[in-house]
Every structure is written in structure tokens, then in C-alpha cells.
mmCIF file of C-alpha atoms and ligand atoms in Angstrom:
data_model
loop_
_atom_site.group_PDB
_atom_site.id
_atom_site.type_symbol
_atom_site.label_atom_id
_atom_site.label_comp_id
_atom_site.label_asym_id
_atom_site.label_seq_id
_atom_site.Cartn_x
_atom_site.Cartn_y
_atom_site.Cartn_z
ATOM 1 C CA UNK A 1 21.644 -47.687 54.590
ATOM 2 C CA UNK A 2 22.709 -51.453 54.335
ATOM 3 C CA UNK A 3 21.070 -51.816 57.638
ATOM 4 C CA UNK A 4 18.158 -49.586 57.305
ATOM 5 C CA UNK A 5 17.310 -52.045 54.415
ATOM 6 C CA UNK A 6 18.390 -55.507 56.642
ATOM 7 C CA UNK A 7 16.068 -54.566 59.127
ATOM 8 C CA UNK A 8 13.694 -53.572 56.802
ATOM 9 C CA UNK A 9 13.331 -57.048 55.401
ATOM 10 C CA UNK A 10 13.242 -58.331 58.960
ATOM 11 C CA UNK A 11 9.991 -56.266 59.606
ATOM 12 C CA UNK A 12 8.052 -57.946 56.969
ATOM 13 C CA UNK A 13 6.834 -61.778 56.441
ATOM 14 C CA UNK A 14 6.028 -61.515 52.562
ATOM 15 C CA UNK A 15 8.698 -59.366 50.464
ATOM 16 C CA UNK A 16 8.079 -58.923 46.626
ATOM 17 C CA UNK A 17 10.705 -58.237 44.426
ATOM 18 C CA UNK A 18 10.410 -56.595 41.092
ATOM 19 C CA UNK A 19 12.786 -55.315 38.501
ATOM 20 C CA UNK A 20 12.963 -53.457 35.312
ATOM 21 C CA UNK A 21 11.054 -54.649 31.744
ATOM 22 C CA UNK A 22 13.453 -56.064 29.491
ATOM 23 C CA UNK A 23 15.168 -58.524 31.662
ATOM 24 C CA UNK A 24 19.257 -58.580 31.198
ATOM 25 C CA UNK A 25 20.902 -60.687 34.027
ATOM 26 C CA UNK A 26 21.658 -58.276 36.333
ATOM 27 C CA UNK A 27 18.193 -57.506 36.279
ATOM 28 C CA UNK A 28 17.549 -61.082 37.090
ATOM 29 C CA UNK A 29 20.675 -61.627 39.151
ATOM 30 C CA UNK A 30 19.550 -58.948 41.620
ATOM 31 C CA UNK A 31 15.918 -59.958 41.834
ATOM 32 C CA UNK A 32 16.158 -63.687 42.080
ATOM 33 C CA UNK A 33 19.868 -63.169 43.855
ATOM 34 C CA UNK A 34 18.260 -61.377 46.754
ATOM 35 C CA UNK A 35 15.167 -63.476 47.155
ATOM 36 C CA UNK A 36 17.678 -66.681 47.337
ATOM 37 C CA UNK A 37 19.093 -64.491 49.922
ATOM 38 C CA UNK A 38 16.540 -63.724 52.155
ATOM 39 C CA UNK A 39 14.699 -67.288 51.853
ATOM 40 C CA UNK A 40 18.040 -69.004 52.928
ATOM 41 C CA UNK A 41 18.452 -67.041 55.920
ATOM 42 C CA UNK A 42 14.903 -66.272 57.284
ATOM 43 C CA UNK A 43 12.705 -69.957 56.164
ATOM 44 C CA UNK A 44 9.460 -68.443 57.625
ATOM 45 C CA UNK A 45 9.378 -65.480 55.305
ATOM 46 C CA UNK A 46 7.511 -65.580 52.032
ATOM 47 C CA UNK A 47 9.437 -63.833 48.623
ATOM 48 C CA UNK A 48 8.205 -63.468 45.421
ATOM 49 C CA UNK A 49 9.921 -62.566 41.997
ATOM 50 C CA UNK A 50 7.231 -60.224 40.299
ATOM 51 C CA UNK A 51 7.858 -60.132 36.762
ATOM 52 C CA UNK A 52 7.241 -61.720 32.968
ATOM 53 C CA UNK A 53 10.017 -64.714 32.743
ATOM 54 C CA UNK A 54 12.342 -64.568 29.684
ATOM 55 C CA UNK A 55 12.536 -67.400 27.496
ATOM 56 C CA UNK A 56 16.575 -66.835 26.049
ATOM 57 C CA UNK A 57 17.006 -66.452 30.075
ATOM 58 C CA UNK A 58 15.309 -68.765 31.551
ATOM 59 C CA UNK A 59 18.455 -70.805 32.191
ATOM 60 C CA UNK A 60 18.675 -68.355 34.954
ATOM 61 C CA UNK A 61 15.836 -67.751 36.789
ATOM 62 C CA UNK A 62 12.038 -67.913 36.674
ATOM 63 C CA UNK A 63 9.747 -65.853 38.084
ATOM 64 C CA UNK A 64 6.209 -66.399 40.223
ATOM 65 C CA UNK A 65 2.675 -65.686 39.962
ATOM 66 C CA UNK A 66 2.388 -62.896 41.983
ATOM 67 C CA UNK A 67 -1.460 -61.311 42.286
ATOM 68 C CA UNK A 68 -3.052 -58.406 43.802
ATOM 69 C CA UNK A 69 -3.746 -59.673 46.963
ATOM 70 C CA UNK A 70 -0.151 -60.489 47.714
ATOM 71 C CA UNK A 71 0.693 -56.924 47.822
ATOM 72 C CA UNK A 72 -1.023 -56.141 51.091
ATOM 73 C CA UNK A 73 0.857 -55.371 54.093
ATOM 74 C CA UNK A 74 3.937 -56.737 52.441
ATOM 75 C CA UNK A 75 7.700 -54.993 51.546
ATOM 76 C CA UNK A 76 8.371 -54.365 48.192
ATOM 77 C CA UNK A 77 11.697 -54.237 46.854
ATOM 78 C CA UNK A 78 12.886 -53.147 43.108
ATOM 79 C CA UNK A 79 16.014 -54.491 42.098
ATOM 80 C CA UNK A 80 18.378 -52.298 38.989
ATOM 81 C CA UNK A 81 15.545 -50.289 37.639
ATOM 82 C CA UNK A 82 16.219 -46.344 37.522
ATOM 83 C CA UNK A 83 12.832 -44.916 36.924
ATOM 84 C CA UNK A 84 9.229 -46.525 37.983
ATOM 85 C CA UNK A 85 8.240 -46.371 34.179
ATOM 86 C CA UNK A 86 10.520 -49.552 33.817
ATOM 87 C CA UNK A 87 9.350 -51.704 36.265
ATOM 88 C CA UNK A 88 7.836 -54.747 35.514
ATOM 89 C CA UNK A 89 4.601 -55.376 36.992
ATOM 90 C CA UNK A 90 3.043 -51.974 37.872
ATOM 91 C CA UNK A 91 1.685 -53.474 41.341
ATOM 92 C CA UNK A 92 4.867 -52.601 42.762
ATOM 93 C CA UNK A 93 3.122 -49.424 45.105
ATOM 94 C CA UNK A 94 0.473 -51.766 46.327
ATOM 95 C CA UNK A 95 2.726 -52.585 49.131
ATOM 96 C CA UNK A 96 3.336 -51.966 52.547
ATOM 97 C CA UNK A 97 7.219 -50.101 52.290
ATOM 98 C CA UNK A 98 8.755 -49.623 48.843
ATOM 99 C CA UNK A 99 12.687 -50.325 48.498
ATOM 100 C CA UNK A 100 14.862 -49.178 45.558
ATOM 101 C CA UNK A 101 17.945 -50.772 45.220
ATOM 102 C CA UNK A 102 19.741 -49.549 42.106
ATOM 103 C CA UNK A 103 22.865 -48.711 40.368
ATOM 104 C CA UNK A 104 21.924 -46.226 37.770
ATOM 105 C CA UNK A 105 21.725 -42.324 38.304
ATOM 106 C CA UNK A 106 18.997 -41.643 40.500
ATOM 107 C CA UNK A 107 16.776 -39.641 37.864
ATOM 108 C CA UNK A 108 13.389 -40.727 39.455
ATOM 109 C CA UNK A 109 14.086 -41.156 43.347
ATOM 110 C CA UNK A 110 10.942 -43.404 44.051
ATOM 111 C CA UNK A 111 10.717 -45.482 47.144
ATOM 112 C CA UNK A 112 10.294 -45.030 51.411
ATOM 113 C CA UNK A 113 13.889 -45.553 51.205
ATOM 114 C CA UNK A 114 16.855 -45.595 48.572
ATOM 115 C CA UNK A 115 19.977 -46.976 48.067
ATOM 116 C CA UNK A 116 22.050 -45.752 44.719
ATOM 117 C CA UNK A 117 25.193 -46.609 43.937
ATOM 118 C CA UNK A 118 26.409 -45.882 40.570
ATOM 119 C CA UNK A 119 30.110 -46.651 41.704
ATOM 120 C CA UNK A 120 29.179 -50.485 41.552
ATOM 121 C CA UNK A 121 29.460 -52.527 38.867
ATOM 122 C CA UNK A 122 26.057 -54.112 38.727
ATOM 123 C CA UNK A 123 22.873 -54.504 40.834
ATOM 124 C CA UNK A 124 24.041 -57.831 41.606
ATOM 125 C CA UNK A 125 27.414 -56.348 43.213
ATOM 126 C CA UNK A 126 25.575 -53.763 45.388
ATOM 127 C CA UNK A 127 23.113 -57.560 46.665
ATOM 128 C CA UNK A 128 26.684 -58.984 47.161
ATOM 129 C CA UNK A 129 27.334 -56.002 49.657
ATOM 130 C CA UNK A 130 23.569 -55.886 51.369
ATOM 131 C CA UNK A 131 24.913 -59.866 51.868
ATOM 132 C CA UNK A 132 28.094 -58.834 53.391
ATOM 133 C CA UNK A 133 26.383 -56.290 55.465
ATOM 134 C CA UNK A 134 24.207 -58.834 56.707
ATOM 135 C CA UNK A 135 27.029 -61.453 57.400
ATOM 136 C CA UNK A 136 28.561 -59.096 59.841
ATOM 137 C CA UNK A 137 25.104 -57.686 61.457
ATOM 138 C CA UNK A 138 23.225 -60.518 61.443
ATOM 139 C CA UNK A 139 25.597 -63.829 60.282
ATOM 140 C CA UNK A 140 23.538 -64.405 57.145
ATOM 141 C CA UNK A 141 24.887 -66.822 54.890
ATOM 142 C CA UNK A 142 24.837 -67.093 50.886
ATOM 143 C CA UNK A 143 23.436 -70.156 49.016
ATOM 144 C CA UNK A 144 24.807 -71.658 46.205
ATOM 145 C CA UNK A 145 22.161 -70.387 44.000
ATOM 146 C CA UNK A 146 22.316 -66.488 44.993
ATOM 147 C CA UNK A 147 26.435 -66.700 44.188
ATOM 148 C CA UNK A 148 24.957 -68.194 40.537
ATOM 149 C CA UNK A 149 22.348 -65.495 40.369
ATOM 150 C CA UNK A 150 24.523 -62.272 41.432
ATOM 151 C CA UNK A 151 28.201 -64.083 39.297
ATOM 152 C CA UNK A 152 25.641 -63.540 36.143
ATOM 153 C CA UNK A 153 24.658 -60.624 36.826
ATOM 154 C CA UNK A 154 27.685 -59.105 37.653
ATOM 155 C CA UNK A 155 29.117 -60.739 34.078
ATOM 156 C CA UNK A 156 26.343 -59.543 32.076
ATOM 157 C CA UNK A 157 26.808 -55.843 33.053
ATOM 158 C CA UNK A 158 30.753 -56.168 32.981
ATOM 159 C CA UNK A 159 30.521 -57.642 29.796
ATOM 160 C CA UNK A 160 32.113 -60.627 31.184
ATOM 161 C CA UNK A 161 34.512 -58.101 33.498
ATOM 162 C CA UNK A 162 35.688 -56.346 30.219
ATOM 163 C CA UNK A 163 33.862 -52.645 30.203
ATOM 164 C CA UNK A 164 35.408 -50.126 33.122
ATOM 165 C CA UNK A 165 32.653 -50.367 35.490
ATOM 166 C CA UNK A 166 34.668 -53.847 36.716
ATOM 167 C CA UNK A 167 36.233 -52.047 39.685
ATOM 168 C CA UNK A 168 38.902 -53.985 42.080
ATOM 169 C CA UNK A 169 35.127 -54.346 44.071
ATOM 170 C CA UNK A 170 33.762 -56.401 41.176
ATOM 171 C CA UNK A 171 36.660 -58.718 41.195
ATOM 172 C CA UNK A 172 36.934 -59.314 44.833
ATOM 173 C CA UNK A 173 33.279 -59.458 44.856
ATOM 174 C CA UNK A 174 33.349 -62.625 41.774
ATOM 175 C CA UNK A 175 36.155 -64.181 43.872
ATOM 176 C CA UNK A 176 33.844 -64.464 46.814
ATOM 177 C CA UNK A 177 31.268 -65.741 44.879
ATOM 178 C CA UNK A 178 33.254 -68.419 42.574
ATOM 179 C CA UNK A 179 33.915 -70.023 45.815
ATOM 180 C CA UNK A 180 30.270 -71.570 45.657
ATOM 181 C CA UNK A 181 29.443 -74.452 43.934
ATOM 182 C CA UNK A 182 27.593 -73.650 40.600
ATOM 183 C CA UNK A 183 28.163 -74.034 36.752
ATOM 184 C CA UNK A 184 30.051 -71.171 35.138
ATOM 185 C CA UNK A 185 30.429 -72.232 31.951
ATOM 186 C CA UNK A 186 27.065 -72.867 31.677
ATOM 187 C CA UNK A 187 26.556 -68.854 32.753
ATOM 188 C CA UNK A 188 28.758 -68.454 30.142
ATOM 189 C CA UNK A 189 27.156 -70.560 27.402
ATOM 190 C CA UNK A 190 23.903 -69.349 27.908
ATOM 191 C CA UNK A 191 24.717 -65.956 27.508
ATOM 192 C CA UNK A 192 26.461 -66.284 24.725
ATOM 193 C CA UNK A 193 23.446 -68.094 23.105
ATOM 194 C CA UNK A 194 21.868 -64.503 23.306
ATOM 195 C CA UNK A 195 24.781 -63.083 22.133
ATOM 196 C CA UNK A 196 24.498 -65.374 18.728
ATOM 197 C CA UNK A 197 21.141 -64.761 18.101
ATOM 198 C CA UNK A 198 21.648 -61.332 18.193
ATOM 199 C CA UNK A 199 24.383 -61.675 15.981
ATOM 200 C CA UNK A 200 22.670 -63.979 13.508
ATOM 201 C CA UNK A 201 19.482 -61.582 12.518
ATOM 202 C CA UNK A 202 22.327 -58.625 12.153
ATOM 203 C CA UNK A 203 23.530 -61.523 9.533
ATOM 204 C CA UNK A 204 20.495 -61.738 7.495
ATOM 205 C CA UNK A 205 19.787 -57.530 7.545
ATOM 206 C CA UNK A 206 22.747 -57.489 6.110
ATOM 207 C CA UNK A 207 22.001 -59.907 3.646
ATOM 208 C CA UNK A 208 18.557 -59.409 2.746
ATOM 209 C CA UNK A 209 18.295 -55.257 3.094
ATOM 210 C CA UNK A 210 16.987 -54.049 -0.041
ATOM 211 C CA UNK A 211 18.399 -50.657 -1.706
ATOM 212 C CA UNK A 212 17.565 -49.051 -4.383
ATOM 213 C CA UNK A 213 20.219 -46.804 -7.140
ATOM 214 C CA UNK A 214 19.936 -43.725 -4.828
ATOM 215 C CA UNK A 215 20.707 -45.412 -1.952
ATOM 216 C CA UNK A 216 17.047 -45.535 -0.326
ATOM 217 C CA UNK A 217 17.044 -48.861 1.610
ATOM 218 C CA UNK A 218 15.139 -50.830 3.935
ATOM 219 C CA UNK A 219 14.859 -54.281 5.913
ATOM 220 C CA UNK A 220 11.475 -55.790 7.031
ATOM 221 C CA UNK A 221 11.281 -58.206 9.981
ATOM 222 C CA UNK A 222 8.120 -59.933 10.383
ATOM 223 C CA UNK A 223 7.512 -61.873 12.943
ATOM 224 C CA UNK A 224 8.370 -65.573 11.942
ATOM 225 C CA UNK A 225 11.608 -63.977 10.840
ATOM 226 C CA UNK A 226 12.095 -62.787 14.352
ATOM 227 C CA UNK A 227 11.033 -66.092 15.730
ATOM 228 C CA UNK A 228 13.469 -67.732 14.017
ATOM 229 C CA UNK A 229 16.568 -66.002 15.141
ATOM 230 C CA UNK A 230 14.934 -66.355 18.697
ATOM 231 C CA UNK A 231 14.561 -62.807 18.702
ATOM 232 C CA UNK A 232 12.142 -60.388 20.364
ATOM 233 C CA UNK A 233 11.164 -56.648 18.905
ATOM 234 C CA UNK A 234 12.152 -54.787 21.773
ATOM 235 C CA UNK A 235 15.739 -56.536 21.554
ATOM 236 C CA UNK A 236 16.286 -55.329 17.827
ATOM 237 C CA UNK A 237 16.982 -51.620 18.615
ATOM 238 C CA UNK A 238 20.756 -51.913 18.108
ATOM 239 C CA UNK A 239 20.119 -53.429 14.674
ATOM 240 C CA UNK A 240 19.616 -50.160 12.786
ATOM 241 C CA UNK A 241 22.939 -49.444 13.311
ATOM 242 C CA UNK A 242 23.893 -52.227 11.247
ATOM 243 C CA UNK A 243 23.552 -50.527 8.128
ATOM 244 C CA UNK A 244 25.186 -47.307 8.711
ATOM 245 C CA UNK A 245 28.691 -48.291 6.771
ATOM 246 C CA UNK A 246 26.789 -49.546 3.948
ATOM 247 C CA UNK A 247 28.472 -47.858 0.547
ATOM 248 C CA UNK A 248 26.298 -45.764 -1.132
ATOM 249 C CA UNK A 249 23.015 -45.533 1.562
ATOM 250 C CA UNK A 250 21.576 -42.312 1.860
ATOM 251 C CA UNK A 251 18.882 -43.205 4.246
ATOM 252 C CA UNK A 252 17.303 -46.645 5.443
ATOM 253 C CA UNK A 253 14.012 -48.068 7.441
ATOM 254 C CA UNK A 254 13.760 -51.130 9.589
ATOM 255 C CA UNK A 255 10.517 -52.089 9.924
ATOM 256 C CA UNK A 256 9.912 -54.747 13.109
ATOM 257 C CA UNK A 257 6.609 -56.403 13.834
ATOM 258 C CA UNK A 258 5.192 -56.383 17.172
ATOM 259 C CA UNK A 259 1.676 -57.623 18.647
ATOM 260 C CA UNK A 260 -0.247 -54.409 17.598
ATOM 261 C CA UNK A 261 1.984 -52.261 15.287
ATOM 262 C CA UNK A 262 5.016 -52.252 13.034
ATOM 263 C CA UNK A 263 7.645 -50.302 14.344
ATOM 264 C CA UNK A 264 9.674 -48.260 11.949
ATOM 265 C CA UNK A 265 13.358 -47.069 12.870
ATOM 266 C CA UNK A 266 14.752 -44.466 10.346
ATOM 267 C CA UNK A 267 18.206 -43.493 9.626
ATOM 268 C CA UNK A 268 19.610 -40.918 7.298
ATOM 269 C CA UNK A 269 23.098 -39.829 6.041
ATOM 270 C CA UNK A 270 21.720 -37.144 3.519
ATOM 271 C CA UNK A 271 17.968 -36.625 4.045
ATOM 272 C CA UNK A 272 15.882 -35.142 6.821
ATOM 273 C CA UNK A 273 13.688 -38.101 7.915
ATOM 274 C CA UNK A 274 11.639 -36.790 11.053
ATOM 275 C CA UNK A 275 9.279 -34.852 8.882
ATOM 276 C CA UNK A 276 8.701 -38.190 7.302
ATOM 277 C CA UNK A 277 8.884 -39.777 10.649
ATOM 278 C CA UNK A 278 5.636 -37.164 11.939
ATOM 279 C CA UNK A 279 3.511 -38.163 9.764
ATOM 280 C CA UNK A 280 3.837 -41.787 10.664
ATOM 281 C CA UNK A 281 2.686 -40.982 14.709
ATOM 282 C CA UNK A 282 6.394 -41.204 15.396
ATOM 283 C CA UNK A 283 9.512 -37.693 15.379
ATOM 284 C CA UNK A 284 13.298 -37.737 16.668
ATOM 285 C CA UNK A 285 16.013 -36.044 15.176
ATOM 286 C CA UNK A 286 16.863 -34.682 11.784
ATOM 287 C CA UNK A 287 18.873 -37.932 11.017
ATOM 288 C CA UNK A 288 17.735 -40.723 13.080
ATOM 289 C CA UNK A 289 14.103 -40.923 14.191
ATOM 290 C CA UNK A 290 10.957 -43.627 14.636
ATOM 291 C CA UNK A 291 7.386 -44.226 13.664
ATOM 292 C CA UNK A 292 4.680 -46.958 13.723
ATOM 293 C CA UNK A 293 3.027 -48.400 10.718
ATOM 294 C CA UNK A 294 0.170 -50.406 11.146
ATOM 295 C CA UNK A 295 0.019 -52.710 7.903
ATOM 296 C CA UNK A 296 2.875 -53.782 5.444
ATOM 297 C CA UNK A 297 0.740 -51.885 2.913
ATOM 298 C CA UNK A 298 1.574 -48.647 5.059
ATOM 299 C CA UNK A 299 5.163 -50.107 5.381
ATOM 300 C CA UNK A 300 5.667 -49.948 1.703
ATOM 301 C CA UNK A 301 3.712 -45.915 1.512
ATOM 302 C CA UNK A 302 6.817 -45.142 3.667
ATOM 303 C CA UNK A 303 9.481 -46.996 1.689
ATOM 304 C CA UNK A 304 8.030 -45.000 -0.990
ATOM 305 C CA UNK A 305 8.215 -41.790 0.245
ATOM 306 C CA UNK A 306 11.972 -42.698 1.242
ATOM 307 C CA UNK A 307 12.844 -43.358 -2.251
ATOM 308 C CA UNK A 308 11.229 -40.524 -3.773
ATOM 309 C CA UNK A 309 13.273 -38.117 -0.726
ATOM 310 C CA UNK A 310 16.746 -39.500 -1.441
ATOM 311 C CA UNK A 311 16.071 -39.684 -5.529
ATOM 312 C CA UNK A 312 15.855 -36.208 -5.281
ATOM 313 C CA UNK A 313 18.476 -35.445 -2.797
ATOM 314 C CA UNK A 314 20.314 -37.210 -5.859
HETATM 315 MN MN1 MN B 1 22.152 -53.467 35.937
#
């Protein structure tokens, strides 16, 4: 498979790499890892990192204006992203060949050809062992930068080596690459910086939720508030389980503001809240569902509604 996919890459002069929406730094790693890879050992081809860049991540890697016209005749490759719903840049078919490189379960097997492993770590590990494939076959070499790329990755998805997926792979794999010359502490700064922020707006919901004597509460983050924890919408999901311990709660909203809508996650301890959730455009379970609101006005209609539901749960 290794080699199916080396000789792939030899077939074509331009190669486009995407990966999945959201960045994290595998997602990055692997992308930007792999076109380090192939520019370093074959000069004449061209590689392109399709994608939005990510400002909290842009101590990693950037990406490149990729257009339409790239796409003909060229390979593309798509780096840690399970299903073709998730890839960034939805150009990714325009190309010649189609690659999937990924270490999640293979629920949507796109691509001419495939290469799951969901024994490895991280994206980044399974580049580390297309590069050690390619050592041997074809005496590629790794540059500096790549080792930088695919180390972060590898960290981010370990959780810094912590969670079980760090096999005796992983750390033989890190060891390799720590042999390169690049900044680890600032790999590891950086990504605690998105750590912080993360942990900062949890901070302030927790501080600022409002709740009212039957335990109906709620949080709204606009968008300067957002802004000024450095923030994005999409990253807040694991925020509404923030106020699940609260004493008292019987159900709660978080209301986040995005471009065209207010997004509205709802919890419950006592009340059904996907009935309430419907009639918002949104559903999910008895307990924990979602919705979109499209004023603050409409925000506070559902904050209402809450209130009125857990008063007379009470
Ligand atoms: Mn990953």
C-alpha cells in the first residue's frame, strides 16, 4: 500500500493535499508534513496545501491559494479526514487520482486508493511510515520542517503522548523525529496557548451563566465575547458541558454567535428539551439537543420557554 501510494506521487508533477475542516495539528501535521516531504525529495514537483489557514495555528503551518484550474490532471491526496463531508475545500474530486490517507474508521471509503490505519496514533505517524517506506524504496530523506510538522501532530492527537493511542510505534516514531533540528517547546507553547483560551471562556460561562430559582439557566456568547478569548464557534462545543455539575440546574442553553445564525446547545437534567429544541429548526435527544436562533430577541423567546418548562417541572 505504502508503495502503491510512493509511486503514486511519482506519477504526478502537481499533488494537492487537503484535510479535514476544523484544523487540529495532526490535521495540519499530515498535510503540510507530507508536502515538506515530497518537495524535499522530488524539487521539480509542484504541492499545494488546500485548505482555510487557522489563526491560533498558524505557528504551524499555512496553507496556499489553491484554484480550480490547479486541479487538472493533478494527484490529490487527503490527509486524517474520515468522511468527504469534512474535507476542506470541496475541489478535492477535481483531480486526476484521489488518495485517502487516514487513521479513523473507514466509515466513508472514498478515494482510487486507501490506506486506513486506525492502529496508529495519528495521521502524522502513518506520514512518518509512508517516509520510512520511501527511505528504504526510494532513499527519501526527511527535512527539518516535516519532523516539526508530523512531532505536532503526533502530540496533538496523543495529547502530548498521554491518551492510549501512544503505542511503542508513536514513541519510536517521536524519537526518530526529535533527532531533527526544530523548536519543541515552542510546539509545546503554542499549543498550549489553545489550550488556555479554551480554558479561559469555560472561566467566564462559569462566571457569567445566568440561572434563575428553578434552576433554568443560560450563557450567551456573542461574538466580541468570543473574539476576546480568541475563540471560534465551532471550537465551543465542549463548553456545554461546563455546566452540568452546577447545584441546583435543571436545564441550561448556550447560545453562540456565528456569521448567519445563533446556535443554541441545550442540556437538561429534569426536562425534555428536544420538543423545545424542534421548534427552533434544531432536535437530538430527550436531554441534550441543538437549535438555531436567528436574533437575540428569539434567543430570549427560548430562554423563556426554558424557564416556564423547569418552573413547572418544580
Ligand atoms: Mn488525526
Amino acid at each position: 500500500m505504502k508503495r502503491q501510494i510512493i509511486d503514486t506521487i511519482e506519477r504526478y508533477s502537481t499533488i494537492i493535499i487537503h484535510r479535514h475542516v476544523r484544523p487540529d495539528p495532526d490535521a495540519f501535521g499530515s498535510q503540510v508534513g507530507l508536502k515538506k516531504l515530497i518537495e524535499a525529495n522530488y524539487p521539480g514537483k509542484t504541492v499545494h496545501a488546500a485548505g482555510s489557514d487557522d489563526g491560533q495555528l498558524a505557528f504551524l503551518a499555512s496553507q496556499d491559494a489553491v484554484t480550480d484550474d490547479m486541479y487538472s490532471g493533478a494527484l490529490v491526496i487527503v490527509t486524517d479526514t474520515a468522511n468527504t463531508d469534512r474535507i476542506d475545500g470541496q475541489d478535492y474530486g477535481k483531480g486526476d487520482f484521489l488518495v485517502k490517507i487516514d487513521h479513523h474508521p473507514n466509515v466513508d471509503p472514498y478515494g482510487d486508493v486507501l490506506w486506513v490505519d486506525t492502529d496508529a496514533s495519528s495521521c502524522s505517524e502513518m506520514i512518518f511510515g509512508l517516509y520510512a517506506e520511501g527511505r528504504e524504496y526510494k532513499g527519501w530523506t526527511m527535512p527539518d520542517e516535516a519532523a516539526r510538522l508530523l512531532f505536532a501532530g503526533i502530540v496533538g492527537d496523543t495529547g502530548r503522548f498521554m491518551y492510549p493511542s501512544a503505542t511503542g510505534t508513536t514513541f519510536e516514531v517521536a524519537s526518530e523525529l526529535i533527532k531533527h533540528d526544530f523548536d519543541r517547546q515552542q510546539i509545546f507553547a503554542g499549543m498550549y496557548e489553545v489550550e488556555r483560551s479554551m480554558l479561559n471562556l469555560q472561566g467566564y460561562v462559569y462566571q457569567n451563566f445566568q440561572m434563575d430559582e428553578n434552576g433554568a439557566a443560560y450563557i450567551k456568547l456573542p461574538t466580541d465575547i468570543l473574539q476576546q478569548f480568541g475563540v471560534r464557534p465551532e471550537e465551543t462545543s465542549s463548553l456545554v458541558s461546563s455546566l452540568g455539575d452546577v447545584k441546583g440546574i435543571c436545564a441550561w442553553l448556550i447560545f453562540v454567535e456565528e456569521p448567519d445564525q445563533i446556535r443554541v446547545r441545550l442540556r437538561s437534567k429534569k426536562v425534555v428539551i428536544n420538543e423545545l429544541a424542534a421548534d427552533y429548526g434544531g432536535g437530538g435527544h430527550p436531554l441534550a439537543a441543538g437549535a438555531s436562533v436567528h436574533s437575540w430577541d428569539e434567543a430570549d423567546e427560548v430562554i423563556s420557554r426554558l424557564k416556564a418548562m423547569c418552573a413547572q417541572h418544580k
